[in-house]
């Protein structure tokens, strides 16, 4: 069937889409931060089979406007501070459409998308303080970046030919190290790489939730003495729980003394290297063997966009490279096949053009623009912490790290649980929770360039109001 998409029709529908985007982005402040998908809408999604015949673009867009756009995750809103999710940069939104229009595979080849990604890799390499000989790759996010990095660590540090033999014959002989505050993706990666969670060592933290580096060294020594081979340490530049930054320089020293792979999870906190205040962390980060940095967190690139950097480019390539005859024949930099393919440096073969949204977002904001947004978010988090300190019903539970603030209502764990869910369902502001030292706490992570002090004030007022209603029993039945 010939395409119905004439030039005029592409423009007509395209402008409708642009109208929807503009409406969504500009109306969002006046919409609830979050409202759950109504049952009947959800049921319709779950029960409607694939259409036998096509519908018109207008019908499809109208369904988008009625059943999809009104029920967002929430992270476009100025009072969304849940998990680590930013609003999208507008250039990133446009870039996604343009990337889809070109629809290349970024496995490799001699087309422009590859050079865009190469440029982005070079920018991030410099941001992280890695040498120009290092390699990197855009990934779906921090989890895939971590898996990729630890796969290279496994390839390099086990002393086995893992590609040929796997880990056969070597059960429980290896160990990985992260603090109790390390992200769950580290353990997931260790499990997926075949080591088992029994090879994860959880290192304790100090009062500010930074890895206890002396304890790390002891754990490495104990493992060595027991005949276990330490493979990699993952330290954090910005933990998810509290935004804590480990003493990366000290961890780097320990890793180099023990010949262990040094990975830094900078998925969230990485962009803070742009601020002079974090120069010490930047120096430690620059010593890593590998690092994860998520443009889809504090760089405002629409999801999905993660990045992994690996200092030893050849090790990365020999971890993943497998080039069957049907993929390509040998290339040259100026020919059809171009530079070594990205698919030789990671697991994916066909890869999307995610570099374009990173590239356009960075070009539009500039590093200075990103630095200013990060600085504003950190200042806003400190303001939030001050407001908590000044509010008698609330307690600041941890020192604010980067742009994370953990606090609670003084009414106890059950009250805080009820309060959080009511707050989320109120549509007024959106926080999430975590556990610190076994205690349930409310957590705000401000990676949001739309948030203002007024938004913080309003969230505090709502939290105090819901807390009072719950305390006095006037909160009403739970929805
Ligand atoms: C510190 C940190 N590391 C890793 C991740 C995992 O990243 P992703 O969700 O992009 O896979 C997160 C996610 O929030 C994170 O906060």
XYZ file of N, CA and C and ligand atoms in Angstrom, residues 83-84 140-144 146 183 185 238-240 265 267-268 294 296-297, ligand 1:
73
model
N 12.093 10.162 43.232
C 13.217 9.375 42.687
C 14.325 10.301 42.144
N 14.786 10.067 40.904
C 15.766 10.994 40.295
C 15.306 11.218 38.861
N 20.986 3.035 27.689
C 19.603 3.382 28.041
C 19.533 4.134 29.356
N 20.534 3.960 30.218
C 20.511 4.632 31.514
C 21.674 4.174 32.371
N 21.608 4.533 33.650
C 22.699 4.221 34.568
C 22.852 2.721 34.798
N 21.751 1.992 34.773
C 21.839 0.553 35.032
C 22.625 -0.144 33.920
N 22.305 0.189 32.675
C 23.035 -0.435 31.559
C 24.472 0.055 31.509
N 26.257 0.729 34.128
C 26.947 -0.027 35.180
C 27.220 -1.455 34.731
N 23.757 2.101 44.569
C 22.488 1.861 43.865
C 22.285 0.364 43.595
N 21.428 -1.135 41.093
C 21.862 -1.632 39.779
C 23.242 -2.290 39.859
N 27.286 10.984 44.425
C 25.865 11.304 44.560
C 25.038 10.054 44.726
N 24.832 9.629 45.971
C 23.994 8.445 46.179
C 22.526 8.818 45.969
N 21.740 7.821 45.626
C 20.312 8.056 45.408
C 19.631 8.459 46.713
N 29.887 5.544 40.227
C 28.502 5.759 39.833
C 28.206 7.253 39.985
N 25.899 8.581 38.025
C 24.684 8.640 37.205
C 23.881 9.891 37.544
N 23.709 10.126 38.836
C 22.963 11.317 39.258
C 23.894 12.531 39.444
N 24.340 9.883 33.867
C 23.043 9.830 33.183
C 22.600 11.191 32.664
N 19.958 11.679 31.308
C 18.509 11.788 31.547
C 18.167 12.081 33.015
N 19.182 12.356 33.813
C 18.891 12.796 35.180
C 19.134 14.301 35.283
C 22.960 6.975 41.764
C 22.228 6.165 40.731
N 22.874 5.221 40.054
C 22.279 4.463 39.113
C 20.952 4.636 38.821
C 20.288 3.774 37.785
O 20.076 4.538 36.654
P 18.898 4.215 35.606
O 17.627 4.287 36.378
O 19.053 5.275 34.577
O 19.139 2.861 35.067
C 20.224 5.611 39.516
C 18.794 5.822 39.238
O 18.144 6.613 39.852
C 20.881 6.397 40.486
O 20.235 7.347 41.186
